[in-house]
Short mmCIF file of C-alpha atoms and ligand atoms in Angstrom, two decimals:
data_model
loop_
_atom_site.label_atom_id
_atom_site.label_comp_id
_atom_site.label_asym_id
_atom_site.label_seq_id
_atom_site.Cartn_x
_atom_site.Cartn_y
_atom_site.Cartn_z
CA MET A 1 -6.28 2.97 -9.15
CA ILE A 2 -2.77 1.65 -9.84
CA GLU A 3 -2.33 -1.46 -11.95
CA VAL A 4 0.99 -3.23 -12.31
CA LYS A 5 0.81 -5.59 -15.29
CA ASN A 6 3.37 -8.29 -16.05
CA LEU A 7 6.24 -6.23 -14.64
CA SER A 8 9.71 -7.67 -15.21
CA LYS A 9 13.02 -6.07 -14.29
CA TYR A 10 16.61 -7.19 -14.76
CA TYR A 11 19.81 -5.98 -13.14
CA GLY A 12 22.25 -7.10 -15.82
CA GLU A 13 21.61 -10.83 -16.27
CA PHE A 14 19.75 -11.19 -12.98
CA GLN A 15 15.96 -11.08 -13.17
CA ALA A 16 14.79 -9.26 -10.02
CA LEU A 17 11.09 -9.13 -10.97
CA LYS A 18 9.34 -11.91 -12.85
CA ASN A 19 6.10 -10.98 -14.53
CA ILE A 20 4.50 -9.36 -11.49
CA SER A 21 0.88 -8.18 -11.66
CA PHE A 22 -1.26 -6.61 -8.95
CA SER A 23 -3.58 -3.69 -8.45
CA ILE A 24 -4.09 -1.09 -5.75
CA LYS A 25 -7.49 0.46 -5.14
CA LYS A 26 -7.88 4.19 -4.63
CA SER A 27 -8.20 5.28 -0.98
CA SER A 28 -6.52 2.23 0.44
CA ILE A 29 -3.36 1.36 2.35
CA VAL A 30 -1.61 -1.61 0.79
CA GLY A 31 1.27 -3.49 2.41
CA LEU A 32 4.03 -4.81 0.14
CA ILE A 33 5.44 -7.78 2.03
CA GLY A 34 8.39 -9.98 1.11
CA SER A 35 11.59 -11.47 2.48
CA ASN A 36 14.96 -9.75 2.09
CA GLY A 37 15.82 -9.48 -1.59
CA ALA A 38 12.28 -10.38 -2.70
CA GLY A 39 12.06 -7.32 -4.95
CA LYS A 40 10.04 -4.79 -2.91
CA THR A 41 12.37 -1.84 -3.47
CA THR A 42 12.65 -2.73 -7.15
CA ILE A 43 8.84 -2.69 -7.50
CA ILE A 44 8.65 0.61 -5.63
CA LYS A 45 11.36 2.20 -7.79
CA ASN A 46 9.42 1.19 -10.91
CA VAL A 47 6.20 2.62 -9.49
CA VAL A 48 7.85 5.96 -8.67
CA LYS A 49 9.56 6.00 -12.09
CA LEU A 50 13.14 5.82 -10.76
CA LEU A 51 13.52 2.62 -12.79
CA GLU A 52 11.86 1.68 -16.06
CA PRO A 53 10.27 -1.74 -16.53
CA ASP A 54 12.09 -4.07 -18.95
CA SER A 55 8.66 -5.40 -19.83
CA GLY A 56 5.15 -4.89 -18.58
CA GLU A 57 3.47 -1.65 -17.66
CA ILE A 58 2.23 0.40 -14.74
CA LEU A 59 -1.06 2.23 -15.16
CA LEU A 60 -2.61 5.02 -13.12
CA ASP A 61 -6.35 5.22 -13.76
CA GLY A 62 -5.80 3.35 -17.02
CA LYS A 63 -2.92 5.52 -18.31
CA ASN A 64 0.66 4.30 -18.57
CA ILE A 65 2.67 6.28 -15.98
CA SER A 66 5.55 6.68 -18.45
CA LYS A 67 3.24 8.81 -20.62
CA LEU A 68 1.88 11.03 -17.84
CA SER A 69 3.22 14.59 -17.81
CA GLU A 70 1.99 15.00 -14.22
CA TYR A 71 2.32 12.07 -11.85
CA PRO A 72 0.91 12.97 -8.41
CA VAL A 73 3.18 10.65 -6.44
CA SER A 74 5.21 11.25 -3.29
CA TYR A 75 7.92 8.86 -2.20
CA ILE A 76 9.65 7.94 1.05
CA PRO A 77 12.86 6.12 -0.02
CA ASP A 78 14.56 3.50 2.12
CA GLU A 79 17.59 5.78 2.55
CA PRO A 80 17.36 9.50 3.39
CA VAL A 81 17.88 11.92 0.50
CA TYR A 82 18.52 15.62 1.15
CA PHE A 83 20.63 18.62 0.23
CA GLU A 84 23.78 18.17 2.33
CA GLU A 85 24.78 21.82 2.38
CA LEU A 86 21.40 23.05 3.59
CA THR A 87 20.15 22.91 7.18
CA LEU A 88 17.01 20.95 7.93
CA TYR A 89 14.91 24.12 7.82
CA GLU A 90 16.54 25.26 4.56
CA ASN A 91 15.81 21.83 3.07
CA LEU A 92 12.18 22.16 4.11
CA LEU A 93 11.89 25.73 2.76
CA PHE A 94 13.45 24.68 -0.53
CA LEU A 95 11.05 21.74 -0.97
CA CYS A 96 8.14 23.99 -0.03
CA LYS A 97 9.13 26.36 -2.85
CA ILE A 98 9.57 23.58 -5.42
CA TYR A 99 6.24 21.98 -4.52
CA LYS A 100 4.48 25.35 -4.10
CA SER A 101 3.28 24.16 -0.68
CA ASP A 102 1.92 26.23 2.16
CA LYS A 103 4.86 27.30 4.38
CA ASN A 104 2.69 26.76 7.49
CA LYS A 105 2.79 23.05 6.76
CA ILE A 106 6.51 23.02 7.62
CA LEU A 107 5.90 23.96 11.25
CA GLU A 108 2.75 21.91 11.61
CA LEU A 109 4.39 18.71 10.32
CA SER A 110 7.75 19.31 12.01
CA ASP A 111 6.06 19.82 15.36
CA ARG A 112 3.93 16.74 14.83
CA PHE A 113 7.01 14.61 14.10
CA LYS A 114 9.17 16.42 16.68
CA ILE A 115 11.96 17.61 14.40
CA SER A 116 11.51 21.40 14.82
CA GLU A 117 14.25 21.52 17.43
CA TYR A 118 16.74 20.40 14.75
CA PHE A 119 15.86 23.10 12.23
CA ASN A 120 19.38 24.61 12.39
CA ASN A 121 21.17 21.27 12.16
CA PHE A 122 22.34 19.71 8.94
CA PRO A 123 20.40 16.53 8.16
CA SER A 124 23.60 14.46 8.35
CA GLN A 125 23.83 15.43 12.05
CA LEU A 126 20.43 13.91 12.87
CA SER A 127 19.96 10.44 14.34
CA LYS A 128 18.65 7.69 12.04
CA GLY A 129 15.13 7.93 13.49
CA ASN A 130 15.08 11.73 13.17
CA GLN A 131 16.28 11.45 9.56
CA GLN A 132 13.40 9.06 8.93
CA LYS A 133 10.95 11.55 10.48
CA MET A 134 12.50 14.22 8.24
CA MET A 135 11.86 12.03 5.17
CA ILE A 136 8.23 11.58 6.25
CA VAL A 137 7.81 15.35 6.59
CA PHE A 138 9.51 15.92 3.19
CA SER A 139 7.11 13.49 1.53
CA ILE A 140 3.95 14.93 3.08
CA LEU A 141 4.91 18.53 2.28
CA ARG A 142 4.06 18.08 -1.38
CA GLY A 143 0.57 17.53 -2.74
CA PHE A 144 0.00 13.94 -3.89
CA ASP A 145 -2.66 11.35 -4.63
CA LEU A 146 -0.34 8.39 -4.24
CA LEU A 147 2.19 7.90 -1.44
CA ILE A 148 4.82 5.19 -1.91
CA ALA A 149 6.87 4.40 1.18
CA ASP A 150 9.81 2.00 1.37
CA GLU A 151 10.09 0.65 4.93
CA PRO A 152 8.90 3.98 6.40
CA PHE A 153 8.69 2.73 10.01
CA ASN A 154 12.40 1.87 10.21
CA GLY A 155 14.10 3.71 13.04
CA LEU A 156 10.93 5.32 14.44
CA ASP A 157 10.25 5.13 18.17
CA PRO A 158 6.88 3.74 19.36
CA GLU A 159 5.29 7.19 19.75
CA GLN A 160 6.32 8.24 16.25
CA ILE A 161 5.21 4.90 14.78
CA ASN A 162 1.81 5.64 16.23
CA GLU A 163 1.86 9.23 14.92
CA PHE A 164 2.79 8.05 11.43
CA LYS A 165 0.14 5.30 11.51
CA ASN A 166 -2.51 7.89 12.39
CA LEU A 167 -1.29 10.15 9.62
CA LEU A 168 -1.48 7.33 7.05
CA ILE A 169 -5.00 6.44 8.16
CA SER A 170 -6.17 10.05 7.90
CA LEU A 171 -4.54 10.40 4.45
CA ARG A 172 -6.32 7.23 3.31
CA ASP A 173 -9.61 8.56 4.69
CA GLU A 174 -9.07 11.78 2.69
CA GLY A 175 -8.85 9.67 -0.47
CA LYS A 176 -5.08 9.14 -0.84
CA THR A 177 -3.71 5.81 -1.97
CA ILE A 178 -0.75 4.39 -0.07
CA LEU A 179 1.65 1.57 -0.90
CA LEU A 180 4.18 0.74 1.81
CA SER A 181 6.75 -1.98 2.19
CA THR A 182 7.54 -3.24 5.65
CA HIS A 183 8.92 -6.21 7.54
CA MET A 184 6.81 -5.23 10.57
CA LEU A 185 3.89 -7.55 9.90
CA ASP A 186 2.15 -7.02 13.24
CA LEU A 187 2.10 -3.35 12.54
CA ALA A 188 1.08 -3.77 8.88
CA GLU A 189 -1.93 -5.79 10.03
CA THR A 190 -3.18 -2.85 12.04
CA ILE A 191 -3.27 -0.33 9.18
CA CYS A 192 -3.25 -2.04 5.78
CA ASP A 193 -6.50 -2.74 3.95
CA SER A 194 -4.82 -5.35 1.77
CA PHE A 195 -1.47 -6.95 1.09
CA ILE A 196 0.80 -7.97 -1.77
CA PHE A 197 3.06 -10.91 -0.93
CA ILE A 198 6.14 -11.38 -3.06
CA ASN A 199 9.00 -13.85 -2.98
CA ARG A 200 12.11 -14.14 -5.18
CA GLY A 201 10.77 -11.59 -7.63
CA MET A 202 7.39 -13.33 -8.04
CA LEU A 203 3.92 -12.55 -6.83
CA VAL A 204 2.83 -15.09 -4.22
CA ALA A 205 -0.66 -13.71 -3.50
CA GLU A 206 -2.60 -10.49 -3.05
CA GLY A 207 -5.74 -9.62 -1.16
CA THR A 208 -7.23 -8.67 2.18
CA LYS A 209 -6.10 -10.56 5.26
CA LYS A 210 -9.29 -12.60 5.13
CA GLU A 211 -8.75 -13.50 1.46
CA LEU A 212 -5.13 -14.48 2.15
CA LEU A 213 -6.14 -16.51 5.19
CA ASP A 214 -8.64 -18.40 3.02
CA LEU A 215 -5.89 -19.16 0.49
CA SER A 216 -3.39 -20.34 3.09
CA LYS A 217 -3.53 -23.51 5.10
CA SER A 218 -2.33 -21.68 8.18
CA SER A 219 -4.02 -22.71 11.39
CA LYS A 220 -2.89 -19.44 13.01
CA ASN A 221 -4.41 -16.25 11.74
CA SER A 222 -1.56 -13.77 12.18
CA LEU A 223 -0.37 -12.09 9.00
CA GLU A 224 3.09 -13.50 9.69
CA SER A 225 1.82 -17.11 9.73
CA ILE A 226 -0.28 -16.52 6.62
CA PHE A 227 2.73 -15.03 4.80
CA ILE A 228 5.08 -17.87 5.80
CA ASP A 229 2.51 -20.46 4.87
CA LEU A 230 1.71 -18.99 1.46
CA VAL A 231 5.40 -18.53 0.61
CA ASN A 232 6.04 -22.17 1.52
CA GLN A 233 3.06 -23.32 -0.54
CA ARG A 234 3.52 -21.13 -3.58
CA GLY A 235 6.77 -19.21 -3.19
CA HIS A 236 8.97 -21.36 -5.38
CA ILE A 237 6.61 -21.80 -8.32
P1 ATP B 1 15.07 -5.95 1.39
O1 ATP B 1 13.90 -6.38 2.19
O2 ATP B 1 16.31 -6.73 1.77
O3 ATP B 1 15.30 -4.48 1.35
P2 ATP B 1 13.86 -6.00 -1.28
O4 ATP B 1 12.67 -6.90 -1.28
O5 ATP B 1 13.59 -4.53 -1.23
O6 ATP B 1 14.85 -6.45 -0.13
P3 ATP B 1 15.31 -5.45 -3.74
O7 ATP B 1 16.21 -4.41 -3.13
O8 ATP B 1 14.25 -4.98 -4.65
O9 ATP B 1 14.68 -6.37 -2.60
O10 ATP B 1 16.25 -6.48 -4.49
C1 ATP B 1 15.71 -7.55 -5.26
C2 ATP B 1 16.86 -8.33 -5.85
O11 ATP B 1 17.54 -7.52 -6.80
C3 ATP B 1 17.91 -8.79 -4.82
O12 ATP B 1 18.36 -10.07 -5.18
C4 ATP B 1 19.02 -7.76 -4.97
O13 ATP B 1 20.27 -8.32 -4.65
C5 ATP B 1 18.93 -7.41 -6.46
N1 ATP B 1 19.33 -6.02 -6.72
C6 ATP B 1 18.77 -4.91 -6.21
N2 ATP B 1 19.38 -3.81 -6.69
C7 ATP B 1 20.38 -4.24 -7.51
C8 ATP B 1 21.36 -3.59 -8.32
N3 ATP B 1 21.44 -2.27 -8.37
N4 ATP B 1 22.19 -4.37 -9.02
C9 ATP B 1 22.10 -5.72 -8.99
N5 ATP B 1 21.18 -6.41 -8.27
C10 ATP B 1 20.34 -5.68 -7.54
#
């Protein structure tokens, strides 16, 4: 279980996160939902330890993540990250070595996400969607308990969205915990067990769709209507 407690983060004078608290249950898929600039990427970067909280703490099974020598997290960033001078296959082989992963996973995952045909290309030569598929394969190659994904569906075609959804569901069913940010609320509804709504660096609400619907005054029951309604009710507190 991940617990974020009273997390605050500044960029210079600007406070991007204001005392945010939420928790994520093991073996669940949680959607981090917020408008542009709400603070999703900043939360994610704190959870994957790319940024350090200015105050507050993040706990994994009760232990502060800053004190863990091993943190079993894998991360799909919102922008692709790779070794520019290595081909796609060389990137995959290199990551496999670092993570001590089974080399067979490279082919299995690359075939599943249809990037094997680009093995000899440099990642910079791939289309945006294929780079996103590459980032998905990179992240799954390593062993992890917690997968954090920043807008992972961006650029994927409908078939690959479906493939990635199925993969997330099977990972969750194996016991992995997944936090993903997305603006695709229709899609989030179909896979997330619960949601964290944020606005202007503040927590608006968290819970299952049913719990959020009960909190909102929305007469429509789409996640989008519930989100808009709760942000209007509570977003500027
Ligand atoms: P989006 O949906 O547009 O990707 P987001 O919810 O991921 O947005 P963040 O990227 O976390 O939002 O940004 C939160 C706030 O912090 C925004 O106001 C943004 O302008 C600001 N911010 C983010 N990174 C920096 C930075 N490096 N320096 C200064 N301000 C920043």
